[in-house]
Short mmCIF file of C-alpha atoms in Angstrom, two decimals:
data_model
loop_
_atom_site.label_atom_id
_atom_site.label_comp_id
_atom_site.label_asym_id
_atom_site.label_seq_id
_atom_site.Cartn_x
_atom_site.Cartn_y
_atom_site.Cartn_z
CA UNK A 1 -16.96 -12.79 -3.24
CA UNK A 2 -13.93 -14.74 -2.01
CA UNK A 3 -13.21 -14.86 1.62
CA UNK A 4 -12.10 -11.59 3.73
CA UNK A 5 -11.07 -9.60 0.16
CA UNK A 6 -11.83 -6.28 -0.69
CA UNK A 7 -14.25 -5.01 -3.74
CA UNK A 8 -10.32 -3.06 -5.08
CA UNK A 9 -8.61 -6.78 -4.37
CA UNK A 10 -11.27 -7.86 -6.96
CA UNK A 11 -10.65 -5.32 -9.22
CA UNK A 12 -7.14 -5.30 -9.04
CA UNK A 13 -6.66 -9.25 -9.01
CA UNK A 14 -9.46 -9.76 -11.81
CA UNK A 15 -7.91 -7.12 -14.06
CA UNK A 16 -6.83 -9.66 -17.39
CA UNK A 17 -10.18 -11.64 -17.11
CA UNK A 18 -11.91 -8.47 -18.26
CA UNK A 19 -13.32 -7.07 -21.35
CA UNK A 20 -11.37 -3.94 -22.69
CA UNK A 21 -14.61 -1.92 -21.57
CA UNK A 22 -14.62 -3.89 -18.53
CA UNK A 23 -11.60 -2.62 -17.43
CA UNK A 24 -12.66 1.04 -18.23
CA UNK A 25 -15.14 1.16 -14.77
CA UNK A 26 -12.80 -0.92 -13.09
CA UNK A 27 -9.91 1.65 -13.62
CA UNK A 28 -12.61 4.67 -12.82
CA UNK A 29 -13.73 2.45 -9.75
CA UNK A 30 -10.07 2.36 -8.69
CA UNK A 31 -9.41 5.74 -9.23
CA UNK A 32 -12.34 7.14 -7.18
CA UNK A 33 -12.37 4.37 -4.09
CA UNK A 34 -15.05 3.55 -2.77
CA UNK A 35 -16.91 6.63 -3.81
CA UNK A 36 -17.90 5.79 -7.61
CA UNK A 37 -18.92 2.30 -7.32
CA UNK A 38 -21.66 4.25 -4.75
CA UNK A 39 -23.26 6.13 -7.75
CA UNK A 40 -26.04 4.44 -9.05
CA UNK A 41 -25.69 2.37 -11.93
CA UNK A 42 -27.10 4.99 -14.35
CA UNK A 43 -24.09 7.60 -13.05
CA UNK A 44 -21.49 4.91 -13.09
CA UNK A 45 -22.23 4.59 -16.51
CA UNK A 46 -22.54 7.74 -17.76
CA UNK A 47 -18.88 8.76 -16.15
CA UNK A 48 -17.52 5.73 -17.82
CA UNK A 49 -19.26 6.79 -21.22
CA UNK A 50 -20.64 2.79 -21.27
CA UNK A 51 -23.87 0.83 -20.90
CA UNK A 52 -25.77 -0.25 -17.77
CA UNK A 53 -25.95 -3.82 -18.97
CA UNK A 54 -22.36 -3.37 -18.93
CA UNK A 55 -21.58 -2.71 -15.30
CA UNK A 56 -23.77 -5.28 -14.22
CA UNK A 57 -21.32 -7.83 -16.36
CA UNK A 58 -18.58 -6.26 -14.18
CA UNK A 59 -20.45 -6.79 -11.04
CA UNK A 60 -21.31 -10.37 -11.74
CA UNK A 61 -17.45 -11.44 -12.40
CA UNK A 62 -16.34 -9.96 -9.51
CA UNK A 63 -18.85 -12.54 -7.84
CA UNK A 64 -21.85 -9.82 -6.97
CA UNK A 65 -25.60 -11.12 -8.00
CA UNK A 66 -26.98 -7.36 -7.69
CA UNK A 67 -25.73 -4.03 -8.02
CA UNK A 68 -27.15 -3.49 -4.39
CA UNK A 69 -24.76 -6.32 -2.85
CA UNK A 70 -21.83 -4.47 -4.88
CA UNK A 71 -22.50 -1.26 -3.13
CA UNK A 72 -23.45 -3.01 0.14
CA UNK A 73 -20.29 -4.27 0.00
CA UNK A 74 -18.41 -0.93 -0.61
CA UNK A 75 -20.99 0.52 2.36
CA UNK A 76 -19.18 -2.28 4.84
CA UNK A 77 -15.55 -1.32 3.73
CA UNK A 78 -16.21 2.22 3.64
CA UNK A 79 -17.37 1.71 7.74
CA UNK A 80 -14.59 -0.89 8.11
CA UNK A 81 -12.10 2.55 7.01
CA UNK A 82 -13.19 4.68 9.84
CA UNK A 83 -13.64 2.05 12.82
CA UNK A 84 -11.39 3.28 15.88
CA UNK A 85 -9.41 0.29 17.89
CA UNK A 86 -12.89 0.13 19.91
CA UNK A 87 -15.33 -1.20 18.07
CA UNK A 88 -12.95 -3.62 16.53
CA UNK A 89 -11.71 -5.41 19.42
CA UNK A 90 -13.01 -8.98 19.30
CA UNK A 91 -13.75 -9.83 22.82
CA UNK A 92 -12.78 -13.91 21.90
CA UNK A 93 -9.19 -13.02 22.15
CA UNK A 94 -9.37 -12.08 25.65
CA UNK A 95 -10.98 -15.52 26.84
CA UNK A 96 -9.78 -17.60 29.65
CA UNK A 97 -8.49 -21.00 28.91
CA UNK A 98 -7.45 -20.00 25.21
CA UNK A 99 -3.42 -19.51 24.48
CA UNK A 100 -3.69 -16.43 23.57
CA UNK A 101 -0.07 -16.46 21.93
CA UNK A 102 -1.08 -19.49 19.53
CA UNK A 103 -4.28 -17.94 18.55
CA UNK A 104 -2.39 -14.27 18.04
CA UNK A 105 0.33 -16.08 15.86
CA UNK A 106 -2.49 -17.96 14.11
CA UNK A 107 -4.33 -15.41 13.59
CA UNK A 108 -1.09 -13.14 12.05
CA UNK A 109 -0.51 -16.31 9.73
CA UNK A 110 -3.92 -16.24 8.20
CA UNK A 111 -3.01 -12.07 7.76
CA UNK A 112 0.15 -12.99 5.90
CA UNK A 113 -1.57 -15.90 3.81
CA UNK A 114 -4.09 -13.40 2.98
CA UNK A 115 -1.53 -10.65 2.13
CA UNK A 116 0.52 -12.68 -0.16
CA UNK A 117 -2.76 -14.04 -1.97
CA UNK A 118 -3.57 -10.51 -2.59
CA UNK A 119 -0.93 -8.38 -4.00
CA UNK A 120 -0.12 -8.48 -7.42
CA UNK A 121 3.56 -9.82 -8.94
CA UNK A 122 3.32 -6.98 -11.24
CA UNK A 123 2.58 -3.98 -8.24
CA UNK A 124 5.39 -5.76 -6.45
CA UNK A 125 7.74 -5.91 -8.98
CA UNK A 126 7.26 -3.06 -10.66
CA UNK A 127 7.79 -1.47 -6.42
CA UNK A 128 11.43 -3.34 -6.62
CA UNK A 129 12.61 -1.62 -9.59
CA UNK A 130 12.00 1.47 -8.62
CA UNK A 131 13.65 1.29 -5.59
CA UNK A 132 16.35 -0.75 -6.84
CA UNK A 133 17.35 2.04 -9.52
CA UNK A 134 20.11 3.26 -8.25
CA UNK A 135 19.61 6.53 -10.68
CA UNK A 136 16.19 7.31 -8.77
CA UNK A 137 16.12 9.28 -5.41
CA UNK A 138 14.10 7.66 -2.33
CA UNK A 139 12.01 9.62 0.13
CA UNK A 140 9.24 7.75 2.54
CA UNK A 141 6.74 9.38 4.74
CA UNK A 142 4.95 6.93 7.28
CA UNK A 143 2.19 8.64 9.95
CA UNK A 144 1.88 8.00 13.45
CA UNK A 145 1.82 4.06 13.80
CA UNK A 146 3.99 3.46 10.38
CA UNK A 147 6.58 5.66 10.73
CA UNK A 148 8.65 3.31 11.93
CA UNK A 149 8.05 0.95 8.99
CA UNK A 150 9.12 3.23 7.03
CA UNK A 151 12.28 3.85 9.01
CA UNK A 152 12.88 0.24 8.81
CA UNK A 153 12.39 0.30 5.21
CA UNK A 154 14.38 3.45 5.01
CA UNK A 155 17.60 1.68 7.09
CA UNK A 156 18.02 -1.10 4.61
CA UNK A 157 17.58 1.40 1.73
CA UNK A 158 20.35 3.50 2.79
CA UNK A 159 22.98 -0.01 3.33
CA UNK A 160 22.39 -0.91 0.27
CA UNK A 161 21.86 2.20 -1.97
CA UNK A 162 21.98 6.03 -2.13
CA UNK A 163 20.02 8.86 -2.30
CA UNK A 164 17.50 7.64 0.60
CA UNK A 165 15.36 10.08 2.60
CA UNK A 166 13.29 9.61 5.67
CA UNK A 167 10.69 12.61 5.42
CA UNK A 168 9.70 13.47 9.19
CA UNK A 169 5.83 13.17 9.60
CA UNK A 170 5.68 17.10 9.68
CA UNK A 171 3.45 18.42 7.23
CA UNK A 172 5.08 22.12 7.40
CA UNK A 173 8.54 20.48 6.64
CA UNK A 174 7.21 18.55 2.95
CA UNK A 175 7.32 21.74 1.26
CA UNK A 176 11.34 21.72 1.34
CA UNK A 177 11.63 18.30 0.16
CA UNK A 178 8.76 18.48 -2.49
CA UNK A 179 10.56 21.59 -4.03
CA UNK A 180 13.35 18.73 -4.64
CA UNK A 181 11.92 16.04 -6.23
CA UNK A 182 11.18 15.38 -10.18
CA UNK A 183 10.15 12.72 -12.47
CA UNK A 184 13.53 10.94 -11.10
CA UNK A 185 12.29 10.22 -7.68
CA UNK A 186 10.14 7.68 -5.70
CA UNK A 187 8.07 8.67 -2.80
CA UNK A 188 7.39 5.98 -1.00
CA UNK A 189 4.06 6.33 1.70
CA UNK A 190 2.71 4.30 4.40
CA UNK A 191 -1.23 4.80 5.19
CA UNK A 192 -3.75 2.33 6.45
CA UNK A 193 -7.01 3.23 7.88
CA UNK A 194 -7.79 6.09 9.71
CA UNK A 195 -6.14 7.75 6.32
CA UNK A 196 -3.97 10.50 7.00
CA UNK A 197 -5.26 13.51 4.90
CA UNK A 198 -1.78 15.04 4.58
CA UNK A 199 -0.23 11.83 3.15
CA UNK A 200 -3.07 11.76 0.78
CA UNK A 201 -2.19 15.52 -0.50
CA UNK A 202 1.75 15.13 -0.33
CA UNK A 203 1.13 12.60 -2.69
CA UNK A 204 -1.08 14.24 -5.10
CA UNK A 205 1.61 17.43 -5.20
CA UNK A 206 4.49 14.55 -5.70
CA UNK A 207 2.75 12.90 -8.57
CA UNK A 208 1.82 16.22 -10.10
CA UNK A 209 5.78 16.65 -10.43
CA UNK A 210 5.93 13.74 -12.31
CA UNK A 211 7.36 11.72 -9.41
CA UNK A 212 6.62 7.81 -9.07
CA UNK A 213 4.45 6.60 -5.75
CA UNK A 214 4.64 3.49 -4.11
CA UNK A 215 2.09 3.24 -1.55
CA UNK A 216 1.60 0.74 1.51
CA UNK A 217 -1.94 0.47 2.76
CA UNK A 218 -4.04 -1.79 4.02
CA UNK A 219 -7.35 -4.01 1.77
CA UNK A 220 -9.30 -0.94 1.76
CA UNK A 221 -6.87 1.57 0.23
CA UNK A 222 -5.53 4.77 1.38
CA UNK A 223 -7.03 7.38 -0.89
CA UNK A 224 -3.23 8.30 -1.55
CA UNK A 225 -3.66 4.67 -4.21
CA UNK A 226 -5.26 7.41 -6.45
CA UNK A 227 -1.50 8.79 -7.10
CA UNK A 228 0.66 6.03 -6.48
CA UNK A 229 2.22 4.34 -9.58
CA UNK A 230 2.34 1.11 -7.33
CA UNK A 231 -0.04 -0.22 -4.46
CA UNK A 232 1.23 -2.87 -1.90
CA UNK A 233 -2.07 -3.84 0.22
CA UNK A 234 -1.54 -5.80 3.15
CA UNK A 235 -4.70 -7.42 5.04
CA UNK A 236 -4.27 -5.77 8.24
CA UNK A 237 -7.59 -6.22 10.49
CA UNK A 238 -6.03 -7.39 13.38
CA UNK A 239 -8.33 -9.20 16.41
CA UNK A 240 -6.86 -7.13 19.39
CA UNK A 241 -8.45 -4.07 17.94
CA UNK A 242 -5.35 -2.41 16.48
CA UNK A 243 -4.58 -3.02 12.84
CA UNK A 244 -1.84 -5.62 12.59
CA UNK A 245 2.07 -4.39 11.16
CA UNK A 246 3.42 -7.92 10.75
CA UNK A 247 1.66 -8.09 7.32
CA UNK A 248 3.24 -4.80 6.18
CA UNK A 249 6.88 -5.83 7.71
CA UNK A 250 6.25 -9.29 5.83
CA UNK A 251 6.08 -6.83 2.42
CA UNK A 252 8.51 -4.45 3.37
CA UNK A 253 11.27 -7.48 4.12
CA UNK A 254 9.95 -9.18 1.06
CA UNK A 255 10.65 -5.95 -0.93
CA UNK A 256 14.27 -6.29 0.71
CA UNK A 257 15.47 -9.11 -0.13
CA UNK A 258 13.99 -8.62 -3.60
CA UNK A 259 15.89 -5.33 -4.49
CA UNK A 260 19.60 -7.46 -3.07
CA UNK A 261 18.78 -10.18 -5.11
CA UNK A 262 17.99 -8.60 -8.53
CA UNK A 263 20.55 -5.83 -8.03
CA UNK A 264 23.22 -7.85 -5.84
CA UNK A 265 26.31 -6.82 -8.54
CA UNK A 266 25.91 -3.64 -6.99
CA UNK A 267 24.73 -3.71 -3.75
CA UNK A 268 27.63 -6.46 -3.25
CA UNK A 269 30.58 -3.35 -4.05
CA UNK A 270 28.75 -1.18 -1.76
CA UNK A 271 28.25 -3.75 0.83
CA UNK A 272 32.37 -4.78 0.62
CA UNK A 273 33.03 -0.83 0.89
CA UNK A 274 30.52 -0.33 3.56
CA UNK A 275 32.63 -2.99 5.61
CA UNK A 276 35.96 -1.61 4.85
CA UNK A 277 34.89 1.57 6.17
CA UNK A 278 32.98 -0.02 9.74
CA UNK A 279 36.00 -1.92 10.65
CA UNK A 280 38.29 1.33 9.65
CA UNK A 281 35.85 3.15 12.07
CA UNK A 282 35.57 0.59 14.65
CA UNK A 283 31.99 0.03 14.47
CA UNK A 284 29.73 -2.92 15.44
CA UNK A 285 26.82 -3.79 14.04
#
């Protein structure tokens, strides 16, 4: 299996090398993450409606020699998903006589590299459209260490585009803003591990309505991937115990200055507008 990726990176990545069947379990794999690649091989099978022999095929291309490494690979992600900032401090970082400022920024590099490597040109794209439509509404919902990605994200939205909403991370308030949105809309949601069970079920009630998901998570997959319409994964596992954001801001800036340059005609009317009415208003930046 190739360095630090997840079994869904594998899945996800591997997609056009696959058999038409193939691609059957890997969609049901996807769908129920990590959960139904933990049935046996008999089960997996059976939900899929194809042969044993065949998911064994799957396993092998992914780069498994057993069924039992698969699924002792999903057992290790599955753990990885509920570790608290405790057990994964690495107690390197804190050494004396390192820089610990070159070795962070290192370190964040490698995230990024990884990132990049990882996420597909067809999830990303597919994420710029949407949000570059100017005929779609935006709403994003980040939890209690995103939220202010998706502010960010949010911010940039609103200079260059309208109909952008920031949902507040209050579960009682969705309800009002759910009641809004159709098969015009984009929710966009940030969750990386611990998931947040709300997010997960906001999403599920958004989707039902026929409205398109774009999710941020991290290489193990929020549950809410099982609604979103696009996935951006960033490799987050950060050495200092607490998951790293600078791979998600990398995506989230990359998304940027992707939507201005395949819609600059008119984000740069807005933009000339926007200006016009600052220096009418005296404002800075």
């Amino acid at each position: 299996m190739g360095q630090n990726r997840s079994v869904a990176e594998l899945l996800r990545s591997g997609m056009d090398t696959l058999t038409p069947t193939e691609r059957k379990i890997a969609r049901v794999l996807l769908a129920n993450y990590p959960v139904a690649g933990l049935e046996t091989i008999a089960q997996l099978a059976a939900r899929v409606e194809v042969s044993g022999p065949t998911v064994l095929r799957l396993v092998g291309k992914l780069g498994f020699d057993s069924y039992t490494a698969f699924q002792a690979a999903l057992r290790s992600e599955l753990e990885a998903r509920l570790q608290s900032p405790l057990v994964r401090r690495e107690a390197g970082m804190a050494a004396e006589g390192t820089d610990f400022l070159a070795d962070f920024v290192r370190r964040q590099s490698d995230l990024m590299q990884q990132t990049a490597a990882n996420v597909s040109a067809a999830e990303f794209d597919g994420a710029v459209e949407l949000l570059g439509d100017p005929k779609r509404r935006v709403w994003l919902l980040g939890g209690r260490l995103t939220e202010p990605l998706a502010a960010y994200l949010a911010h940039h939205l609103k200079v260059v585009r309208a109909q952008v909403t920031l949902l507040r991370a209050l579960p009682a308030s969705w309800a009002d803003h759910l009641v809004d949105m159709d098969k015009h809309d984009v929710l966009v949601v940030f969750d990386i591990r611990r998931y947040w069970r709300e997010a997960q079920r906001v999403a599920e009630m958004a989707a039902q309505r026929k409205v398109q998901v774009v999710l941020f998570t991290d290489q193990w997959l929020s549950p809410v991937s099982r609604s979103a319409r696009f996935t951006l994964a960033a490799h987050t596992a950060g050495p200092a115990g607490w998951d790293a954001n600078t791979p998600l801001l990398m995506l989230i800036d990359a998304l940027i200055a992707a939507v201005n340059t395949r819609h600059w005609g008119n984000i740069h009317q807005r933009l000339q507008e926007l200006e016009h009415m600052r220096a009418a208003l005296g404002e800075g930046d």
